[in-house]
Amino acid sequence: MEFFRIKKDIPFMKYAFILNVISVLVFVAAVFFLVTRGLHLSVEFTGGTVLEVHYSEPADIASVRQTVSRLGYGDDILIQTFGSANDVMIRLPLRQGVTSQEQSDLTIEALRQVTPDVILRKVEFIGPQVGNELVHKGLLALGLVVAGVIIYLAFRFEWKFGVAGILANLHDVVIILGFFAFFQWEFSLSVLAAVLAVLGYSVNETVVIFDRVREAFRRYRKLNTAEVINHAITSTMSRTIITHGSTEAVVLCMFFLGGPTLHYFALALTIGILFGIYSSVFVAAALVMWFGVKREDFIKDGKGKHDPHDPNAGAVV
């Protein structure tokens, strides 16, 4: 399915150097903010108190947030409904010199001053040890995904494609984390899930372009490497618009209509989708070109002979 077909190839690689210089600058800035500011980790990672309260009528989340914020927590709280509009989950960060029981008592007392019939259903304490374990497991999951992508691309194409693909994907991940560090948006388990999703989503776009590059190398013998890559990217433009446009439409619905629970999850996905398109076109493809990929990488075997399994090996276009 195509919305349109571009007959003349767009010279993407003509601007590859300038755009990759910009990418490097943005990447360095993201690393700088990660080092200097760090991530604003949520209660799942830092530890804290989780309260589940029940209202006789649908809860006013804005009013609940305002009431709890007056206790001195500011924006370092997560309040959301779960199960039904009458049930609310409140996550409070750790406070020095205050026990979990004291936190829950103060919070429920403040809520009952506004709504006397509110019922405290459950109180849980998340220790910092649990938070540290989640951080380590999250980093392990990220590392395994990265290793899997490298192995997949190396077997599917060639090592040059594997290295280019993973550098482009890490570019996306670091920039997402850089945004969260710069603006100090809350980094929660749902955001970590979004980052892992972006890795898989971005590599899918990269694989599509790499497939077209391999196909073009085998088909068009008179084109040089830059022209082959330009043709491959141009031929996927319609598919890119359909795929990413429909995906972003769903993500924007979550962003605007999903409430606080899905806000940062959708935000991370939005940043990842936008930079995923950019990195697949201008980072991954450009790196493959600079790594010296050539037609012989696909149409010859280890002895320099044409691959007998390649139907286009002897064709002249």
Coordinates of C-alpha atoms in Angstrom, one line a residue, residues 4-147:
F4 CA 2.4 8.1 -3.4
R5 CA 5.5 7.1 -5.3
I6 CA 8.5 9.4 -5.7
K7 CA 10.0 8.9 -9.2
K8 CA 13.2 10.9 -8.6
D9 CA 15.4 9.8 -5.7
I10 CA 15.9 12.4 -3.0
P11 CA 19.6 13.1 -2.3
F12 CA 19.5 12.3 1.5
M13 CA 23.2 11.4 1.7
K14 CA 24.1 14.8 0.3
Y15 CA 23.2 16.3 3.7
A16 CA 24.4 13.3 5.8
F17 CA 27.5 14.9 7.2
I18 CA 25.9 18.1 8.3
L19 CA 22.9 16.3 9.9
N20 CA 25.2 13.8 11.7
V21 CA 27.3 16.7 13.1
I22 CA 24.0 18.0 14.6
S23 CA 23.2 14.5 15.9
V24 CA 26.6 14.3 17.6
L25 CA 26.0 17.7 19.2
V26 CA 22.5 16.7 20.4
F27 CA 23.9 13.4 21.6
V28 CA 26.7 15.1 23.6
A29 CA 24.2 17.5 25.1
A30 CA 22.0 14.6 26.2
V31 CA 25.0 12.8 27.8
F32 CA 25.9 16.1 29.5
F33 CA 22.5 16.6 31.1
L34 CA 22.3 12.9 32.1
V35 CA 25.7 13.3 33.9
T36 CA 25.0 16.7 35.5
R37 CA 21.3 16.6 36.2
G38 CA 20.6 12.9 36.2
L39 CA 17.1 11.3 35.9
H40 CA 14.2 12.2 38.1
L41 CA 13.5 8.7 39.2
S42 CA 10.0 7.7 40.3
V43 CA 9.0 5.9 43.5
E44 CA 9.4 2.5 41.9
F45 CA 13.2 3.2 41.7
T46 CA 13.8 5.4 44.8
G47 CA 11.4 3.7 47.2
G48 CA 8.4 5.2 49.0
T49 CA 4.9 4.7 50.3
V50 CA 2.0 3.5 48.1
L51 CA -1.6 4.2 49.4
E52 CA -4.8 2.8 47.9
V53 CA -7.9 4.8 48.9
H54 CA -11.6 4.4 48.0
Y55 CA -14.2 7.1 47.4
S56 CA -17.9 6.6 47.5
E57 CA -18.1 8.7 44.3
P58 CA -15.7 9.1 41.3
A59 CA -12.6 10.8 42.7
D60 CA -11.5 14.3 41.6
I61 CA -7.8 13.5 40.9
A62 CA -6.9 17.2 40.6
S63 CA -8.4 17.9 44.1
V64 CA -6.6 14.8 45.5
R65 CA -3.3 16.0 44.0
Q66 CA -3.7 19.5 45.4
T67 CA -4.5 18.2 48.8
V68 CA -1.5 15.8 49.0
S69 CA 0.9 18.5 47.5
R70 CA 0.1 20.8 50.4
L71 CA 1.9 18.2 52.7
G72 CA 5.2 19.3 51.1
Y73 CA 5.6 16.8 48.4
G74 CA 5.3 19.2 45.5
D75 CA 5.3 17.4 42.2
D76 CA 7.1 14.3 43.5
I77 CA 3.9 12.3 43.7
L78 CA 2.0 10.0 41.4
I79 CA -1.8 9.9 41.7
Q80 CA -4.0 7.8 39.5
T81 CA -7.2 5.9 39.4
F82 CA -7.1 2.1 39.1
G83 CA -9.8 -0.5 38.6
S84 CA -12.6 2.2 38.8
A85 CA -13.0 5.9 39.0
N86 CA -13.7 5.5 42.8
D87 CA -10.3 3.9 43.6
V88 CA -7.2 6.0 43.7
M89 CA -3.5 5.0 44.1
I90 CA -1.1 7.6 45.7
R91 CA 2.6 7.1 45.5
L92 CA 4.7 9.2 47.9
P93 CA 8.5 9.4 47.9
L94 CA 10.6 8.7 50.9
R95 CA 11.1 11.5 53.5
Q96 CA 13.9 11.7 56.0
G97 CA 12.8 11.1 59.6
V98 CA 9.2 10.1 58.6
T99 CA 8.1 6.5 58.6
S100 CA 5.8 4.9 56.1
Q101 CA 3.0 4.7 58.6
E102 CA 3.3 8.4 59.5
Q103 CA 3.2 9.3 55.8
S104 CA 0.0 7.3 55.3
D105 CA -1.6 8.7 58.5
L106 CA -0.9 12.3 57.5
T107 CA -2.1 11.8 54.0
I108 CA -5.3 10.1 54.8
E109 CA -6.0 12.7 57.5
A110 CA -5.6 15.5 54.9
L111 CA -7.8 13.7 52.4
R112 CA -10.6 13.2 55.0
Q113 CA -10.6 16.9 55.8
V114 CA -11.8 17.4 52.2
T115 CA -13.8 14.2 51.8
P116 CA -14.7 12.6 55.2
D117 CA -15.9 9.3 53.8
V118 CA -12.6 8.4 52.1
I119 CA -11.5 4.9 53.0
L120 CA -7.9 3.7 53.2
R121 CA -7.8 0.3 51.6
K122 CA -4.1 -0.6 51.6
V123 CA -0.6 0.8 52.4
E124 CA 2.6 -0.6 51.0
F125 CA 6.2 0.4 51.6
I126 CA 8.7 0.2 48.8
G127 CA 12.2 0.1 50.2
P128 CA 15.3 1.6 48.4
Q129 CA 16.7 -1.9 48.0
V130 CA 13.7 -2.8 45.8
G131 CA 14.3 0.4 43.8
N132 CA 18.0 -0.5 43.3
E133 CA 17.0 -3.9 42.1
L134 CA 14.6 -2.4 39.6
V135 CA 17.3 -0.1 38.3
H136 CA 19.8 -3.0 37.8
K137 CA 17.2 -5.2 36.1
G138 CA 16.1 -2.3 33.9
L139 CA 19.7 -1.7 32.8
L140 CA 20.1 -5.4 32.3
A141 CA 17.0 -5.5 30.1
L142 CA 18.3 -2.6 28.1
G143 CA 21.7 -4.3 27.6
L144 CA 20.1 -7.6 26.5
V145 CA 17.9 -5.7 23.9
V146 CA 21.0 -3.9 22.6
A147 CA 22.9 -7.2 22.3

